[in-house]
């Protein structure tokens, strides 16, 4: 089984978007939703991902996992290292300049995943233009984006991920 996905939206931890997420106002339980002022992965988001997404995996396979991540500043903190260890995982960093060759998402997953998101967006946009005319310049709401992420992730086959691990030399 694949890990869940997590989407980080722009917003305040005390704002209306975060409050909506806390009250279950998301269209699916298959995608974890968080907010951050710049929609970026900060320490809070990283720790949340470890505790929810990675934690779900590690609870099924205790002490059997490797987290291979790039050398992004938040990834290298003591807080992250402790959280990964507490989840029963082994943490390794990809040397700078090698992410495109050694990170499974970059090697095997991101291209088709982004293509699936692009297809969903284009379908949504063409429907909006049909309904509202060529001058339509709106943007999709968070619910739509979350559902696109879920559908795109569902279309990524487990074999694609497994083959990505093989390609980077981890069997």
PDB file of C-alpha atoms in Angstrom:
ATOM      1  CA  UNK A   1       0.000   0.000   0.000  1.00  0.00           C
ATOM      2  CA  UNK A   2       1.179   3.506  -0.810  1.00  0.00           C
ATOM      3  CA  UNK A   3       1.658   6.289   1.698  1.00  0.00           C
ATOM      4  CA  UNK A   4      -1.027   8.954   1.874  1.00  0.00           C
ATOM      5  CA  UNK A   5      -0.353  12.276   0.240  1.00  0.00           C
ATOM      6  CA  UNK A   6      -0.201  15.615   2.003  1.00  0.00           C
ATOM      7  CA  UNK A   7      -1.151  18.958   0.496  1.00  0.00           C
ATOM      8  CA  UNK A   8       0.050  22.201   2.070  1.00  0.00           C
ATOM      9  CA  UNK A   9      -2.136  25.218   1.322  1.00  0.00           C
ATOM     10  CA  UNK A  10      -1.271  28.832   1.948  1.00  0.00           C
ATOM     11  CA  UNK A  11      -2.844  30.015   5.171  1.00  0.00           C
ATOM     12  CA  UNK A  12      -2.480  30.679   8.866  1.00  0.00           C
ATOM     13  CA  UNK A  13      -2.532  27.952  11.506  1.00  0.00           C
ATOM     14  CA  UNK A  14      -5.214  29.979  13.301  1.00  0.00           C
ATOM     15  CA  UNK A  15      -7.088  31.062  10.169  1.00  0.00           C
ATOM     16  CA  UNK A  16     -10.302  29.950   8.534  1.00  0.00           C
ATOM     17  CA  UNK A  17      -8.665  27.409   6.203  1.00  0.00           C
ATOM     18  CA  UNK A  18      -6.933  25.592   9.071  1.00  0.00           C
ATOM     19  CA  UNK A  19     -10.142  25.736  11.108  1.00  0.00           C
ATOM     20  CA  UNK A  20     -12.047  24.155   8.236  1.00  0.00           C
ATOM     21  CA  UNK A  21      -9.497  21.345   8.033  1.00  0.00           C
ATOM     22  CA  UNK A  22      -9.643  20.790  11.804  1.00  0.00           C
ATOM     23  CA  UNK A  23     -13.421  20.472  11.574  1.00  0.00           C
ATOM     24  CA  UNK A  24     -13.182  17.861   8.841  1.00  0.00           C
ATOM     25  CA  UNK A  25     -14.070  20.172   5.967  1.00  0.00           C
ATOM     26  CA  UNK A  26     -12.049  18.234   3.394  1.00  0.00           C
ATOM     27  CA  UNK A  27     -13.577  16.149   0.632  1.00  0.00           C
ATOM     28  CA  UNK A  28     -11.491  13.033   1.306  1.00  0.00           C
ATOM     29  CA  UNK A  29      -9.635  11.276   4.094  1.00  0.00           C
ATOM     30  CA  UNK A  30      -7.083   9.971   1.588  1.00  0.00           C
ATOM     31  CA  UNK A  31      -5.199  13.283   1.550  1.00  0.00           C
ATOM     32  CA  UNK A  32      -3.754  15.031   4.595  1.00  0.00           C
ATOM     33  CA  UNK A  33      -4.269  18.804   4.375  1.00  0.00           C
ATOM     34  CA  UNK A  34      -2.204  21.415   6.203  1.00  0.00           C
ATOM     35  CA  UNK A  35      -1.661  25.148   6.041  1.00  0.00           C
ATOM     36  CA  UNK A  36       1.496  27.221   6.218  1.00  0.00           C
ATOM     37  CA  UNK A  37       1.886  30.961   5.538  1.00  0.00           C
ATOM     38  CA  UNK A  38       3.783  30.370   2.281  1.00  0.00           C
ATOM     39  CA  UNK A  39       2.436  26.855   1.509  1.00  0.00           C
ATOM     40  CA  UNK A  40       5.918  25.531   2.222  1.00  0.00           C
ATOM     41  CA  UNK A  41       7.344  22.639   4.200  1.00  0.00           C
ATOM     42  CA  UNK A  42       8.488  24.119   7.499  1.00  0.00           C
ATOM     43  CA  UNK A  43       9.314  22.202  10.686  1.00  0.00           C
ATOM     44  CA  UNK A  44       5.678  21.994  11.766  1.00  0.00           C
ATOM     45  CA  UNK A  45       4.567  20.619   8.397  1.00  0.00           C
ATOM     46  CA  UNK A  46       7.485  18.176   8.269  1.00  0.00           C
ATOM     47  CA  UNK A  47       6.782  16.876  11.762  1.00  0.00           C
ATOM     48  CA  UNK A  48       3.097  16.571  10.923  1.00  0.00           C
ATOM     49  CA  UNK A  49       3.943  14.560   7.788  1.00  0.00           C
ATOM     50  CA  UNK A  50       6.207  12.238   9.788  1.00  0.00           C
ATOM     51  CA  UNK A  51       3.612  11.722  12.520  1.00  0.00           C
ATOM     52  CA  UNK A  52       0.606  11.217  10.242  1.00  0.00           C
ATOM     53  CA  UNK A  53       1.722   9.924   6.854  1.00  0.00           C
ATOM     54  CA  UNK A  54       4.978   8.193   7.718  1.00  0.00           C
ATOM     55  CA  UNK A  55       3.691   7.151  11.127  1.00  0.00           C
ATOM     56  CA  UNK A  56       0.796   5.259   9.549  1.00  0.00           C
ATOM     57  CA  UNK A  57       3.276   3.274   7.443  1.00  0.00           C
ATOM     58  CA  UNK A  58       5.734   2.627  10.251  1.00  0.00           C
ATOM     59  CA  UNK A  59       2.972   1.405  12.576  1.00  0.00           C
ATOM     60  CA  UNK A  60       2.241  -1.358  10.045  1.00  0.00           C
ATOM     61  CA  UNK A  61       5.923  -2.191   9.472  1.00  0.00           C
ATOM     62  CA  UNK A  62       7.837  -1.314  12.662  1.00  0.00           C
ATOM     63  CA  UNK A  63      11.595  -0.767  12.272  1.00  0.00           C
ATOM     64  CA  UNK A  64      11.433  -1.744   8.605  1.00  0.00           C
ATOM     65  CA  UNK A  65      11.688   1.513   6.760  1.00  0.00           C
ATOM     66  CA  UNK A  66      14.161   3.856   5.163  1.00  0.00           C
ATOM     67  CA  UNK A  67      13.402   7.528   4.698  1.00  0.00           C
ATOM     68  CA  UNK A  68      15.710   8.757   1.943  1.00  0.00           C
ATOM     69  CA  UNK A  69      15.318  12.521   1.584  1.00  0.00           C
ATOM     70  CA  UNK A  70      17.197  15.453   0.175  1.00  0.00           C
ATOM     71  CA  UNK A  71      19.320  17.823   2.223  1.00  0.00           C
ATOM     72  CA  UNK A  72      16.625  20.498   2.600  1.00  0.00           C
ATOM     73  CA  UNK A  73      17.228  22.467   5.814  1.00  0.00           C
ATOM     74  CA  UNK A  74      14.051  21.282   7.576  1.00  0.00           C
ATOM     75  CA  UNK A  75      14.901  17.661   6.772  1.00  0.00           C
ATOM     76  CA  UNK A  76      18.233  17.977   8.581  1.00  0.00           C
ATOM     77  CA  UNK A  77      16.990  19.260  11.932  1.00  0.00           C
ATOM     78  CA  UNK A  78      17.278  17.368  15.194  1.00  0.00           C
ATOM     79  CA  UNK A  79      13.476  17.596  15.528  1.00  0.00           C
ATOM     80  CA  UNK A  80      13.059  15.770  12.217  1.00  0.00           C
ATOM     81  CA  UNK A  81      15.684  13.166  13.123  1.00  0.00           C
ATOM     82  CA  UNK A  82      13.983  12.466  16.466  1.00  0.00           C
ATOM     83  CA  UNK A  83      10.535  12.204  14.877  1.00  0.00           C
ATOM     84  CA  UNK A  84      11.790   9.804  12.191  1.00  0.00           C
ATOM     85  CA  UNK A  85      13.548   7.673  14.826  1.00  0.00           C
ATOM     86  CA  UNK A  86      10.419   7.694  16.990  1.00  0.00           C
ATOM     87  CA  UNK A  87       8.499   6.424  13.965  1.00  0.00           C
ATOM     88  CA  UNK A  88      10.924   3.491  13.814  1.00  0.00           C
ATOM     89  CA  UNK A  89      12.480   4.558  10.541  1.00  0.00           C
ATOM     90  CA  UNK A  90      16.067   4.940   9.404  1.00  0.00           C
ATOM     91  CA  UNK A  91      16.944   8.387   7.985  1.00  0.00           C
ATOM     92  CA  UNK A  92      19.455   8.944   5.180  1.00  0.00           C
ATOM     93  CA  UNK A  93      20.184  12.096   3.201  1.00  0.00           C
ATOM     94  CA  UNK A  94      20.753  12.379  -0.522  1.00  0.00           C
ATOM     95  CA  UNK A  95      23.957  14.308  -1.252  1.00  0.00           C
ATOM     96  CA  UNK A  96      23.482  17.757  -2.778  1.00  0.00           C
ATOM     97  CA  UNK A  97      23.177  17.609  -6.548  1.00  0.00           C
ATOM     98  CA  UNK A  98      21.937  14.001  -6.637  1.00  0.00           C
ATOM     99  CA  UNK A  99      18.255  14.405  -5.787  1.00  0.00           C
ATOM    100  CA  UNK A 100      17.163  14.035  -9.412  1.00  0.00           C
ATOM    101  CA  UNK A 101      18.969  10.687  -9.587  1.00  0.00           C
ATOM    102  CA  UNK A 102      18.376   9.268  -6.091  1.00  0.00           C
ATOM    103  CA  UNK A 103      15.018  10.524  -4.813  1.00  0.00           C
ATOM    104  CA  UNK A 104      12.300   8.086  -5.861  1.00  0.00           C
ATOM    105  CA  UNK A 105       9.686  10.793  -6.360  1.00  0.00           C
ATOM    106  CA  UNK A 106      11.976  12.668  -8.748  1.00  0.00           C
ATOM    107  CA  UNK A 107      13.097   9.502 -10.533  1.00  0.00           C
ATOM    108  CA  UNK A 108       9.759   7.772 -11.047  1.00  0.00           C
ATOM    109  CA  UNK A 109       6.695   9.515  -9.637  1.00  0.00           C
ATOM    110  CA  UNK A 110       6.647  13.289 -10.096  1.00  0.00           C
ATOM    111  CA  UNK A 111       6.360  13.368 -13.892  1.00  0.00           C
ATOM    112  CA  UNK A 112       3.242  11.179 -14.204  1.00  0.00           C
ATOM    113  CA  UNK A 113       1.741  12.626 -10.999  1.00  0.00           C
ATOM    114  CA  UNK A 114       2.081  16.193 -12.292  1.00  0.00           C
ATOM    115  CA  UNK A 115       0.690  15.123 -15.666  1.00  0.00           C
ATOM    116  CA  UNK A 116      -2.394  13.659 -13.967  1.00  0.00           C
ATOM    117  CA  UNK A 117      -2.877  16.893 -11.989  1.00  0.00           C
ATOM    118  CA  UNK A 118      -2.465  18.924 -15.189  1.00  0.00           C
ATOM    119  CA  UNK A 119      -5.105  16.780 -16.928  1.00  0.00           C
ATOM    120  CA  UNK A 120      -7.561  17.315 -14.060  1.00  0.00           C
ATOM    121  CA  UNK A 121      -6.892  21.066 -14.044  1.00  0.00           C
ATOM    122  CA  UNK A 122      -7.334  21.350 -17.813  1.00  0.00           C
ATOM    123  CA  UNK A 123     -10.608  19.421 -17.643  1.00  0.00           C
ATOM    124  CA  UNK A 124     -11.818  21.675 -14.817  1.00  0.00           C
ATOM    125  CA  UNK A 125     -10.722  24.825 -16.690  1.00  0.00           C
ATOM    126  CA  UNK A 126     -12.435  23.825 -19.928  1.00  0.00           C
ATOM    127  CA  UNK A 127     -15.648  23.195 -17.965  1.00  0.00           C
ATOM    128  CA  UNK A 128     -15.378  26.619 -16.322  1.00  0.00           C
ATOM    129  CA  UNK A 129     -14.834  28.316 -19.687  1.00  0.00           C
ATOM    130  CA  UNK A 130     -17.850  26.469 -21.113  1.00  0.00           C
ATOM    131  CA  UNK A 131     -19.991  27.672 -18.198  1.00  0.00           C
ATOM    132  CA  UNK A 132     -18.650  31.207 -17.807  1.00  0.00           C
ATOM    133  CA  UNK A 133     -17.151  32.111 -21.169  1.00  0.00           C
ATOM    134  CA  UNK A 134     -13.624  32.728 -22.393  1.00  0.00           C
ATOM    135  CA  UNK A 135     -13.112  35.608 -19.966  1.00  0.00           C
ATOM    136  CA  UNK A 136     -13.167  33.222 -16.993  1.00  0.00           C
ATOM    137  CA  UNK A 137     -10.141  33.830 -14.773  1.00  0.00           C
ATOM    138  CA  UNK A 138     -11.054  32.092 -11.523  1.00  0.00           C
ATOM    139  CA  UNK A 139      -9.081  29.468  -9.702  1.00  0.00           C
ATOM    140  CA  UNK A 140     -10.068  26.091  -8.330  1.00  0.00           C
ATOM    141  CA  UNK A 141     -11.046  25.767  -4.703  1.00  0.00           C
ATOM    142  CA  UNK A 142      -9.117  23.668  -2.190  1.00  0.00           C
ATOM    143  CA  UNK A 143     -11.658  20.856  -2.358  1.00  0.00           C
ATOM    144  CA  UNK A 144     -11.132  20.452  -6.092  1.00  0.00           C
ATOM    145  CA  UNK A 145      -7.350  20.500  -5.728  1.00  0.00           C
ATOM    146  CA  UNK A 146      -7.496  17.937  -2.927  1.00  0.00           C
ATOM    147  CA  UNK A 147      -9.641  15.626  -5.060  1.00  0.00           C
ATOM    148  CA  UNK A 148      -7.242  16.031  -8.002  1.00  0.00           C
ATOM    149  CA  UNK A 149      -4.346  15.048  -5.756  1.00  0.00           C
ATOM    150  CA  UNK A 150      -6.242  12.002  -4.531  1.00  0.00           C
ATOM    151  CA  UNK A 151      -7.163  10.924  -8.072  1.00  0.00           C
ATOM    152  CA  UNK A 152      -3.652  11.533  -9.411  1.00  0.00           C
ATOM    153  CA  UNK A 153      -2.085   9.574  -6.556  1.00  0.00           C
ATOM    154  CA  UNK A 154      -4.567   6.731  -7.110  1.00  0.00           C
ATOM    155  CA  UNK A 155      -3.368   6.559 -10.723  1.00  0.00           C
ATOM    156  CA  UNK A 156       0.266   6.076  -9.647  1.00  0.00           C
ATOM    157  CA  UNK A 157       0.791   2.336  -9.648  1.00  0.00           C
ATOM    158  CA  UNK A 158       2.671   0.726  -6.753  1.00  0.00           C
ATOM    159  CA  UNK A 159       4.959  -0.894  -9.338  1.00  0.00           C
ATOM    160  CA  UNK A 160       6.001   2.572 -10.502  1.00  0.00           C
ATOM    161  CA  UNK A 161       7.206   3.351  -6.991  1.00  0.00           C
ATOM    162  CA  UNK A 162       8.874  -0.040  -6.535  1.00  0.00           C
ATOM    163  CA  UNK A 163      10.642   0.350  -9.877  1.00  0.00           C
ATOM    164  CA  UNK A 164      11.765   3.826  -8.786  1.00  0.00           C
ATOM    165  CA  UNK A 165      13.413   2.299  -5.710  1.00  0.00           C
ATOM    166  CA  UNK A 166      15.116  -0.270  -7.932  1.00  0.00           C
ATOM    167  CA  UNK A 167      16.313   2.436 -10.308  1.00  0.00           C
ATOM    168  CA  UNK A 168      17.985   4.334  -7.458  1.00  0.00           C
ATOM    169  CA  UNK A 169      19.612   1.115  -6.281  1.00  0.00           C
ATOM    170  CA  UNK A 170      17.493   0.229  -3.243  1.00  0.00           C
ATOM    171  CA  UNK A 171      15.834  -3.175  -3.567  1.00  0.00           C
TER     172      UNK A 171
END
